[in-house]
Amino acid sequence: MKDDQLLRYSRHILLPEVDIEGQEAISRATVVVIGLGGLGSPVALYLAASGVGHLILVDDDQVEVSNLQRQVVHDSASVGLSKVESAAQRCQAVNPDVKISCYAQRADSEWLSQQDWLSSEDALNGQVSSDDGLTVIVDCSDNAAIRYAINEVCLQKCMPWVSGAAVALNGQVAVFDPREEGAPCYRCLYPALQDGALTCSENGILSPVVGIIGTTQVVEALRLIVGFGAPQHGYLRTYDAGTGDWQRWKVPARQTCSCQSDYCSG
């Protein structure tokens, strides 16, 4: 690690849970951020500031004025730009050392399955880390169909991922890690698409809620990369801004779910 990097990341390195080895693991990691809206804004910014080696940004939307109340990676000058372009400019300004790749693309199942974020040989061997570091997906899409698509590709490629959602005064975070034998997947939590889900456009969103949920997603991504703290995979945590309370539930693995037999933990 170069002298300027030692200075930039010195407050991380001072932490015994991170140290130089942990910061080097962060610098080797690839993190895919799907969705550059309210959740993706703090996620992308803090991952860039933390020194993630390769940041992959995925979103097919453009910045609108109504986004600016909560999507802090964008500003008034970004209106009309693609969200990935706007976010990449801001993240690169925060940390020029981070490699950033942009995809102005909807992350549907077909597109996700075609991405070579993990070699097929590594996937067959149940490995998500190598000399190039760990690959983690952080879902900030606020779209259930995309979450199911992420779930499938992460099961197939044995990749951990962090899911987040926020609407009105509430938010939730869950970590799924198919590398762990018997671990639940997203379908264990939500077996099928649910009708009548709340949306920010119809139900509103308190702007700091996305910051709380998004930064919690970053903590979980860094914990996966560095390996500190108690494992949080297989838990659903919910936040209520009306009371300020967090709650946590263990997500049981459904024995009839394909994640228990067809993929890398099977």
PDB file of C-alpha atoms in Angstrom:
ATOM      1  CA  MET A   1       0.000   0.000   0.000  1.00  0.00           C
ATOM      2  CA  LYS A   2       1.383   3.399  -1.013  1.00  0.00           C
ATOM      3  CA  ASP A   3       2.004   6.218   1.465  1.00  0.00           C
ATOM      4  CA  ASP A   4      -0.917   8.309   0.208  1.00  0.00           C
ATOM      5  CA  GLN A   5      -3.215   5.302   0.567  1.00  0.00           C
ATOM      6  CA  LEU A   6      -1.982   4.656   4.094  1.00  0.00           C
ATOM      7  CA  LEU A   7      -2.922   8.240   4.914  1.00  0.00           C
ATOM      8  CA  ARG A   8      -6.288   8.136   3.129  1.00  0.00           C
ATOM      9  CA  TYR A   9      -7.378   4.931   4.870  1.00  0.00           C
ATOM     10  CA  SER A  10      -5.593   5.533   8.171  1.00  0.00           C
ATOM     11  CA  ARG A  11      -8.812   5.649  10.208  1.00  0.00           C
ATOM     12  CA  HIS A  12      -9.785   2.239   8.847  1.00  0.00           C
ATOM     13  CA  ILE A  13      -6.324   0.851   9.474  1.00  0.00           C
ATOM     14  CA  LEU A  14      -6.437   1.997  13.099  1.00  0.00           C
ATOM     15  CA  LEU A  15      -9.383  -0.331  13.677  1.00  0.00           C
ATOM     16  CA  PRO A  16      -8.187  -3.755  14.874  1.00  0.00           C
ATOM     17  CA  GLU A  17     -11.139  -5.297  13.024  1.00  0.00           C
ATOM     18  CA  VAL A  18      -9.803  -3.903   9.733  1.00  0.00           C
ATOM     19  CA  ASP A  19      -6.053  -3.151   9.961  1.00  0.00           C
ATOM     20  CA  ILE A  20      -3.885  -3.095   6.824  1.00  0.00           C
ATOM     21  CA  GLU A  21      -4.916  -6.614   5.816  1.00  0.00           C
ATOM     22  CA  GLY A  22      -8.585  -5.696   5.882  1.00  0.00           C
ATOM     23  CA  GLN A  23      -8.030  -2.505   3.916  1.00  0.00           C
ATOM     24  CA  GLU A  24      -6.090  -4.471   1.323  1.00  0.00           C
ATOM     25  CA  ALA A  25      -9.012  -6.907   1.087  1.00  0.00           C
ATOM     26  CA  ILE A  26     -11.317  -3.936   0.476  1.00  0.00           C
ATOM     27  CA  SER A  27      -8.992  -2.651  -2.250  1.00  0.00           C
ATOM     28  CA  ARG A  28      -9.104  -6.045  -3.998  1.00  0.00           C
ATOM     29  CA  ALA A  29     -12.888  -6.387  -3.781  1.00  0.00           C
ATOM     30  CA  THR A  30     -15.480  -5.831  -6.473  1.00  0.00           C
ATOM     31  CA  VAL A  31     -18.867  -4.499  -5.372  1.00  0.00           C
ATOM     32  CA  VAL A  32     -21.819  -4.333  -7.737  1.00  0.00           C
ATOM     33  CA  VAL A  33     -24.337  -1.633  -6.772  1.00  0.00           C
ATOM     34  CA  ILE A  34     -27.680  -2.213  -8.470  1.00  0.00           C
ATOM     35  CA  GLY A  35     -29.775   0.941  -8.323  1.00  0.00           C
ATOM     36  CA  LEU A  36     -28.366   4.449  -7.863  1.00  0.00           C
ATOM     37  CA  GLY A  37     -31.334   6.043  -6.153  1.00  0.00           C
ATOM     38  CA  GLY A  38     -31.993   6.715  -2.488  1.00  0.00           C
ATOM     39  CA  LEU A  39     -30.220   3.602  -1.214  1.00  0.00           C
ATOM     40  CA  GLY A  40     -27.593   3.383  -3.928  1.00  0.00           C
ATOM     41  CA  SER A  41     -26.466   6.969  -3.330  1.00  0.00           C
ATOM     42  CA  PRO A  42     -24.919   6.461   0.142  1.00  0.00           C
ATOM     43  CA  VAL A  43     -23.891   2.924  -0.783  1.00  0.00           C
ATOM     44  CA  ALA A  44     -21.842   4.066  -3.782  1.00  0.00           C
ATOM     45  CA  LEU A  45     -20.344   7.065  -1.979  1.00  0.00           C
ATOM     46  CA  TYR A  46     -19.240   5.153   1.113  1.00  0.00           C
ATOM     47  CA  LEU A  47     -17.893   2.223  -0.885  1.00  0.00           C
ATOM     48  CA  ALA A  48     -15.839   4.630  -2.983  1.00  0.00           C
ATOM     49  CA  ALA A  49     -14.607   6.475   0.097  1.00  0.00           C
ATOM     50  CA  SER A  50     -13.761   3.142   1.741  1.00  0.00           C
ATOM     51  CA  GLY A  51     -11.474   2.247  -1.151  1.00  0.00           C
ATOM     52  CA  VAL A  52     -13.274  -0.636  -2.849  1.00  0.00           C
ATOM     53  CA  GLY A  53     -11.087  -1.680  -5.753  1.00  0.00           C
ATOM     54  CA  HIS A  54     -13.773  -1.995  -8.413  1.00  0.00           C
ATOM     55  CA  LEU A  55     -17.187  -0.388  -8.158  1.00  0.00           C
ATOM     56  CA  ILE A  56     -19.764  -1.541 -10.715  1.00  0.00           C
ATOM     57  CA  LEU A  57     -22.782   0.768 -11.003  1.00  0.00           C
ATOM     58  CA  VAL A  58     -26.000  -0.465 -12.624  1.00  0.00           C
ATOM     59  CA  ASP A  59     -29.149   1.609 -13.257  1.00  0.00           C
ATOM     60  CA  ASP A  60     -31.224   2.369 -16.354  1.00  0.00           C
ATOM     61  CA  ASP A  61     -32.813   5.557 -15.013  1.00  0.00           C
ATOM     62  CA  GLN A  62     -32.078   9.277 -15.366  1.00  0.00           C
ATOM     63  CA  VAL A  63     -31.835  11.869 -12.600  1.00  0.00           C
ATOM     64  CA  GLU A  64     -35.049  13.818 -11.997  1.00  0.00           C
ATOM     65  CA  VAL A  65     -35.711  16.822  -9.766  1.00  0.00           C
ATOM     66  CA  SER A  66     -37.913  14.720  -7.463  1.00  0.00           C
ATOM     67  CA  ASN A  67     -34.911  12.462  -6.762  1.00  0.00           C
ATOM     68  CA  LEU A  68     -32.810  15.198  -5.176  1.00  0.00           C
ATOM     69  CA  GLN A  69     -34.643  15.170  -1.820  1.00  0.00           C
ATOM     70  CA  ARG A  70     -32.942  11.869  -0.911  1.00  0.00           C
ATOM     71  CA  GLN A  71     -30.571  10.701  -3.671  1.00  0.00           C
ATOM     72  CA  VAL A  72     -27.502  12.481  -2.368  1.00  0.00           C
ATOM     73  CA  VAL A  73     -25.022  11.203  -4.936  1.00  0.00           C
ATOM     74  CA  HIS A  74     -26.793  13.447  -7.489  1.00  0.00           C
ATOM     75  CA  ASP A  75     -27.210  17.235  -7.518  1.00  0.00           C
ATOM     76  CA  SER A  76     -29.158  19.841  -9.459  1.00  0.00           C
ATOM     77  CA  ALA A  77     -26.589  19.853 -12.255  1.00  0.00           C
ATOM     78  CA  SER A  78     -27.142  16.101 -12.688  1.00  0.00           C
ATOM     79  CA  VAL A  79     -30.808  16.397 -13.702  1.00  0.00           C
ATOM     80  CA  GLY A  80     -31.271  14.680 -17.054  1.00  0.00           C
ATOM     81  CA  LEU A  81     -28.057  12.658 -16.803  1.00  0.00           C
ATOM     82  CA  SER A  82     -28.067   8.904 -16.460  1.00  0.00           C
ATOM     83  CA  LYS A  83     -27.846   7.970 -12.804  1.00  0.00           C
ATOM     84  CA  VAL A  84     -24.789   5.797 -13.364  1.00  0.00           C
ATOM     85  CA  GLU A  85     -22.941   8.650 -15.080  1.00  0.00           C
ATOM     86  CA  SER A  86     -23.877  11.116 -12.351  1.00  0.00           C
ATOM     87  CA  ALA A  87     -22.928   8.704  -9.564  1.00  0.00           C
ATOM     88  CA  ALA A  88     -19.665   7.729 -11.228  1.00  0.00           C
ATOM     89  CA  GLN A  89     -18.579  11.365 -11.514  1.00  0.00           C
ATOM     90  CA  ARG A  90     -19.268  11.990  -7.839  1.00  0.00           C
ATOM     91  CA  CYS A  91     -17.645   8.764  -6.630  1.00  0.00           C
ATOM     92  CA  GLN A  92     -14.566   9.342  -8.772  1.00  0.00           C
ATOM     93  CA  ALA A  93     -14.234  12.810  -7.271  1.00  0.00           C
ATOM     94  CA  VAL A  94     -14.424  11.286  -3.787  1.00  0.00           C
ATOM     95  CA  ASN A  95     -11.752   8.691  -4.558  1.00  0.00           C
ATOM     96  CA  PRO A  96      -9.849   8.790  -7.870  1.00  0.00           C
ATOM     97  CA  ASP A  97      -8.159   5.454  -7.085  1.00  0.00           C
ATOM     98  CA  VAL A  98     -11.372   3.434  -7.387  1.00  0.00           C
ATOM     99  CA  LYS A  99     -12.044   1.729 -10.710  1.00  0.00           C
ATOM    100  CA  ILE A 100     -15.652   2.433 -11.713  1.00  0.00           C
ATOM    101  CA  SER A 101     -17.657   0.637 -14.397  1.00  0.00           C
ATOM    102  CA  CYS A 102     -21.074   1.928 -15.455  1.00  0.00           C
ATOM    103  CA  TYR A 103     -24.000   0.060 -16.968  1.00  0.00           C
ATOM    104  CA  ALA A 104     -27.050   2.125 -17.928  1.00  0.00           C
ATOM    105  CA  GLN A 105     -29.007  -1.095 -17.945  1.00  0.00           C
ATOM    106  CA  ARG A 106     -31.902  -2.729 -16.126  1.00  0.00           C
ATOM    107  CA  ALA A 107     -30.538  -5.611 -14.075  1.00  0.00           C
ATOM    108  CA  ASP A 108     -32.951  -8.308 -15.231  1.00  0.00           C
ATOM    109  CA  SER A 109     -32.191 -12.019 -14.970  1.00  0.00           C
ATOM    110  CA  GLU A 110     -30.989 -12.398 -18.566  1.00  0.00           C
ATOM    111  CA  TRP A 111     -28.530  -9.527 -18.326  1.00  0.00           C
ATOM    112  CA  LEU A 112     -27.256 -10.535 -14.888  1.00  0.00           C
ATOM    113  CA  SER A 113     -26.592 -14.110 -15.984  1.00  0.00           C
ATOM    114  CA  GLN A 114     -24.373 -12.847 -18.813  1.00  0.00           C
ATOM    115  CA  GLN A 115     -22.048 -10.810 -16.602  1.00  0.00           C
ATOM    116  CA  ASP A 116     -18.621 -12.268 -15.926  1.00  0.00           C
ATOM    117  CA  TRP A 117     -18.178 -10.947 -12.386  1.00  0.00           C
ATOM    118  CA  LEU A 118     -17.133 -14.447 -11.362  1.00  0.00           C
ATOM    119  CA  SER A 119     -15.527 -17.077 -13.574  1.00  0.00           C
ATOM    120  CA  SER A 120     -17.577 -20.194 -14.258  1.00  0.00           C
ATOM    121  CA  GLU A 121     -14.728 -22.352 -12.942  1.00  0.00           C
ATOM    122  CA  ASP A 122     -14.760 -20.525  -9.615  1.00  0.00           C
ATOM    123  CA  ALA A 123     -18.542 -20.764  -9.472  1.00  0.00           C
ATOM    124  CA  LEU A 124     -18.462 -24.513  -9.976  1.00  0.00           C
ATOM    125  CA  ASN A 125     -15.943 -24.788  -7.165  1.00  0.00           C
ATOM    126  CA  GLY A 126     -18.106 -22.683  -4.870  1.00  0.00           C
ATOM    127  CA  GLN A 127     -15.529 -19.894  -4.655  1.00  0.00           C
ATOM    128  CA  VAL A 128     -16.204 -16.170  -4.731  1.00  0.00           C
ATOM    129  CA  SER A 129     -12.742 -14.964  -3.825  1.00  0.00           C
ATOM    130  CA  SER A 130      -9.355 -15.220  -5.482  1.00  0.00           C
ATOM    131  CA  ASP A 131      -6.302 -13.026  -5.941  1.00  0.00           C
ATOM    132  CA  ASP A 132      -8.715 -10.482  -7.406  1.00  0.00           C
ATOM    133  CA  GLY A 133     -10.735 -10.356  -4.187  1.00  0.00           C
ATOM    134  CA  LEU A 134     -14.330 -10.932  -3.183  1.00  0.00           C
ATOM    135  CA  THR A 135     -17.314  -9.973  -5.326  1.00  0.00           C
ATOM    136  CA  VAL A 136     -20.420  -8.752  -3.486  1.00  0.00           C
ATOM    137  CA  ILE A 137     -23.708  -7.484  -4.916  1.00  0.00           C
ATOM    138  CA  VAL A 138     -25.540  -4.732  -3.045  1.00  0.00           C
ATOM    139  CA  ASP A 139     -29.177  -4.497  -4.111  1.00  0.00           C
ATOM    140  CA  CYS A 140     -30.527  -0.949  -3.958  1.00  0.00           C
ATOM    141  CA  SER A 141     -33.078  -1.409  -6.736  1.00  0.00           C
ATOM    142  CA  ASP A 142     -36.320  -1.084  -4.758  1.00  0.00           C
ATOM    143  CA  ASN A 143     -37.747  -3.640  -7.198  1.00  0.00           C
ATOM    144  CA  ALA A 144     -38.858  -7.122  -6.144  1.00  0.00           C
ATOM    145  CA  ALA A 145     -38.431  -8.717  -9.580  1.00  0.00           C
ATOM    146  CA  ILE A 146     -34.815  -7.552  -9.704  1.00  0.00           C
ATOM    147  CA  ARG A 147     -34.216  -8.973  -6.219  1.00  0.00           C
ATOM    148  CA  TYR A 148     -35.396 -12.389  -7.372  1.00  0.00           C
ATOM    149  CA  ALA A 149     -33.049 -12.129 -10.365  1.00  0.00           C
ATOM    150  CA  ILE A 150     -30.140 -11.180  -8.094  1.00  0.00           C
ATOM    151  CA  ASN A 151     -31.014 -14.054  -5.782  1.00  0.00           C
ATOM    152  CA  GLU A 152     -30.844 -16.564  -8.639  1.00  0.00           C
ATOM    153  CA  VAL A 153     -27.530 -15.362 -10.054  1.00  0.00           C
ATOM    154  CA  CYS A 154     -25.964 -15.227  -6.592  1.00  0.00           C
ATOM    155  CA  LEU A 155     -27.070 -18.793  -5.901  1.00  0.00           C
ATOM    156  CA  GLN A 156     -25.691 -19.963  -9.231  1.00  0.00           C
ATOM    157  CA  LYS A 157     -22.366 -18.173  -8.748  1.00  0.00           C
ATOM    158  CA  CYS A 158     -22.089 -18.631  -4.980  1.00  0.00           C
ATOM    159  CA  MET A 159     -21.928 -14.881  -4.397  1.00  0.00           C
ATOM    160  CA  PRO A 160     -23.020 -13.098  -1.211  1.00  0.00           C
ATOM    161  CA  TRP A 161     -25.362 -10.163  -1.531  1.00  0.00           C
ATOM    162  CA  VAL A 162     -26.942  -7.480   0.620  1.00  0.00           C
ATOM    163  CA  SER A 163     -30.579  -6.516   0.106  1.00  0.00           C
ATOM    164  CA  GLY A 164     -32.075  -3.205   1.196  1.00  0.00           C
ATOM    165  CA  ALA A 165     -35.466  -1.537   0.895  1.00  0.00           C
ATOM    166  CA  ALA A 166     -37.058   1.650   2.214  1.00  0.00           C
ATOM    167  CA  VAL A 167     -40.434   3.355   1.919  1.00  0.00           C
ATOM    168  CA  ALA A 168     -42.305   5.923   4.008  1.00  0.00           C
ATOM    169  CA  LEU A 169     -40.791   5.716   7.543  1.00  0.00           C
ATOM    170  CA  ASN A 170     -39.562   2.137   7.287  1.00  0.00           C
ATOM    171  CA  GLY A 171     -36.614   0.209   5.932  1.00  0.00           C
ATOM    172  CA  GLN A 172     -35.089  -3.242   5.987  1.00  0.00           C
ATOM    173  CA  VAL A 173     -31.748  -4.951   5.400  1.00  0.00           C
ATOM    174  CA  ALA A 174     -30.934  -8.618   4.846  1.00  0.00           C
ATOM    175  CA  VAL A 175     -27.710 -10.461   3.981  1.00  0.00           C
ATOM    176  CA  PHE A 176     -27.730 -13.669   1.951  1.00  0.00           C
ATOM    177  CA  ASP A 177     -24.628 -15.833   1.624  1.00  0.00           C
ATOM    178  CA  PRO A 178     -25.020 -19.090  -0.348  1.00  0.00           C
ATOM    179  CA  ARG A 179     -21.444 -20.066   0.533  1.00  0.00           C
ATOM    180  CA  GLU A 180     -22.777 -21.055   3.959  1.00  0.00           C
ATOM    181  CA  GLU A 181     -24.269 -24.542   4.041  1.00  0.00           C
ATOM    182  CA  GLY A 182     -27.977 -24.509   4.848  1.00  0.00           C
ATOM    183  CA  ALA A 183     -28.253 -20.724   4.555  1.00  0.00           C
ATOM    184  CA  PRO A 184     -31.617 -19.281   3.469  1.00  0.00           C
ATOM    185  CA  CYS A 185     -32.071 -17.319   0.275  1.00  0.00           C
ATOM    186  CA  TYR A 186     -34.392 -14.460  -0.678  1.00  0.00           C
ATOM    187  CA  ARG A 187     -37.092 -16.921  -1.781  1.00  0.00           C
ATOM    188  CA  CYS A 188     -37.034 -18.474   1.670  1.00  0.00           C
ATOM    189  CA  LEU A 189     -38.048 -15.045   2.976  1.00  0.00           C
ATOM    190  CA  TYR A 190     -40.425 -14.146   0.135  1.00  0.00           C
ATOM    191  CA  PRO A 191     -41.419 -17.294  -1.820  1.00  0.00           C
ATOM    192  CA  ALA A 192     -43.326 -15.323  -4.472  1.00  0.00           C
ATOM    193  CA  LEU A 193     -43.874 -11.788  -5.723  1.00  0.00           C
ATOM    194  CA  GLN A 194     -46.273  -9.905  -3.497  1.00  0.00           C
ATOM    195  CA  ASP A 195     -49.034  -7.695  -4.860  1.00  0.00           C
ATOM    196  CA  GLY A 196     -49.709  -4.217  -3.554  1.00  0.00           C
ATOM    197  CA  ALA A 197     -46.191  -3.372  -2.382  1.00  0.00           C
ATOM    198  CA  LEU A 198     -45.693   0.187  -1.154  1.00  0.00           C
ATOM    199  CA  THR A 199     -43.635   2.536  -3.333  1.00  0.00           C
ATOM    200  CA  CYS A 200     -41.842   5.807  -2.670  1.00  0.00           C
ATOM    201  CA  SER A 201     -43.643   7.479  -5.581  1.00  0.00           C
ATOM    202  CA  GLU A 202     -47.049   6.643  -4.083  1.00  0.00           C
ATOM    203  CA  ASN A 203     -46.346   6.488  -0.348  1.00  0.00           C
ATOM    204  CA  GLY A 204     -43.413   8.869   0.064  1.00  0.00           C
ATOM    205  CA  ILE A 205     -40.102   8.407   1.834  1.00  0.00           C
ATOM    206  CA  LEU A 206     -38.442  10.273   4.703  1.00  0.00           C
ATOM    207  CA  SER A 207     -35.082  11.209   3.210  1.00  0.00           C
ATOM    208  CA  PRO A 208     -32.788  10.112   6.094  1.00  0.00           C
ATOM    209  CA  VAL A 209     -34.320   6.622   6.113  1.00  0.00           C
ATOM    210  CA  VAL A 210     -32.559   5.722   2.872  1.00  0.00           C
ATOM    211  CA  GLY A 211     -29.306   7.002   4.376  1.00  0.00           C
ATOM    212  CA  ILE A 212     -29.720   4.784   7.441  1.00  0.00           C
ATOM    213  CA  ILE A 213     -30.552   1.699   5.392  1.00  0.00           C
ATOM    214  CA  GLY A 214     -27.944   2.412   2.709  1.00  0.00           C
ATOM    215  CA  THR A 215     -25.088   2.939   5.150  1.00  0.00           C
ATOM    216  CA  THR A 216     -26.121  -0.239   6.970  1.00  0.00           C
ATOM    217  CA  GLN A 217     -25.835  -2.065   3.650  1.00  0.00           C
ATOM    218  CA  VAL A 218     -22.297  -0.719   3.261  1.00  0.00           C
ATOM    219  CA  VAL A 219     -21.369  -1.957   6.738  1.00  0.00           C
ATOM    220  CA  GLU A 220     -22.622  -5.421   5.799  1.00  0.00           C
ATOM    221  CA  ALA A 221     -20.739  -5.409   2.495  1.00  0.00           C
ATOM    222  CA  LEU A 222     -17.507  -4.427   4.257  1.00  0.00           C
ATOM    223  CA  ARG A 223     -18.093  -7.080   6.917  1.00  0.00           C
ATOM    224  CA  LEU A 224     -18.382  -9.692   4.176  1.00  0.00           C
ATOM    225  CA  ILE A 225     -15.215  -8.434   2.502  1.00  0.00           C
ATOM    226  CA  VAL A 226     -13.064  -8.046   5.613  1.00  0.00           C
ATOM    227  CA  GLY A 227     -14.662 -10.772   7.720  1.00  0.00           C
ATOM    228  CA  PHE A 228     -15.166  -8.979  11.024  1.00  0.00           C
ATOM    229  CA  GLY A 229     -18.023  -9.228  13.511  1.00  0.00           C
ATOM    230  CA  ALA A 230     -20.729 -11.825  14.018  1.00  0.00           C
ATOM    231  CA  PRO A 231     -22.247 -13.207  10.792  1.00  0.00           C
ATOM    232  CA  GLN A 232     -25.474 -11.451   9.839  1.00  0.00           C
ATOM    233  CA  HIS A 233     -26.445 -13.604   6.869  1.00  0.00           C
ATOM    234  CA  GLY A 234     -29.866 -15.155   7.184  1.00  0.00           C
ATOM    235  CA  TYR A 235     -31.283 -12.331   9.299  1.00  0.00           C
ATOM    236  CA  LEU A 236     -33.846  -9.690   8.374  1.00  0.00           C
ATOM    237  CA  ARG A 237     -33.495  -6.380  10.193  1.00  0.00           C
ATOM    238  CA  THR A 238     -36.183  -3.721  10.041  1.00  0.00           C
ATOM    239  CA  TYR A 239     -36.036  -0.055  11.002  1.00  0.00           C
ATOM    240  CA  ASP A 240     -38.938   2.210  12.004  1.00  0.00           C
ATOM    241  CA  ALA A 241     -38.155   5.937  11.886  1.00  0.00           C
ATOM    242  CA  GLY A 242     -41.381   6.625  13.769  1.00  0.00           C
ATOM    243  CA  THR A 243     -39.930   5.030  16.900  1.00  0.00           C
ATOM    244  CA  GLY A 244     -36.231   4.830  16.047  1.00  0.00           C
ATOM    245  CA  ASP A 245     -36.315   1.097  16.781  1.00  0.00           C
ATOM    246  CA  TRP A 246     -34.552  -1.763  15.000  1.00  0.00           C
ATOM    247  CA  GLN A 247     -35.844  -5.327  15.096  1.00  0.00           C
ATOM    248  CA  ARG A 248     -34.150  -8.511  13.907  1.00  0.00           C
ATOM    249  CA  TRP A 249     -35.583 -11.857  12.834  1.00  0.00           C
ATOM    250  CA  LYS A 250     -33.876 -15.074  11.834  1.00  0.00           C
ATOM    251  CA  VAL A 251     -34.953 -16.165   8.349  1.00  0.00           C
ATOM    252  CA  PRO A 252     -35.467 -19.948   8.359  1.00  0.00           C
ATOM    253  CA  ALA A 253     -34.306 -21.889   5.316  1.00  0.00           C
ATOM    254  CA  ARG A 254     -37.228 -23.594   3.603  1.00  0.00           C
ATOM    255  CA  GLN A 255     -36.244 -27.211   3.009  1.00  0.00           C
ATOM    256  CA  THR A 256     -38.368 -27.281  -0.154  1.00  0.00           C
ATOM    257  CA  CYS A 257     -36.518 -24.275  -1.607  1.00  0.00           C
ATOM    258  CA  SER A 258     -34.082 -24.979  -4.440  1.00  0.00           C
ATOM    259  CA  CYS A 259     -31.337 -23.140  -2.529  1.00  0.00           C
ATOM    260  CA  GLN A 260     -31.106 -26.170  -0.230  1.00  0.00           C
ATOM    261  CA  SER A 261     -30.353 -28.625  -3.029  1.00  0.00           C
ATOM    262  CA  ASP A 262     -29.539 -27.171  -6.431  1.00  0.00           C
ATOM    263  CA  TYR A 263     -26.766 -24.687  -5.805  1.00  0.00           C
ATOM    264  CA  CYS A 264     -23.315 -24.351  -4.324  1.00  0.00           C
ATOM    265  CA  SER A 265     -24.297 -25.156  -0.744  1.00  0.00           C
ATOM    266  CA  GLY A 266     -26.112 -28.320  -1.767  1.00  0.00           C
TER     267      GLY A 266
END
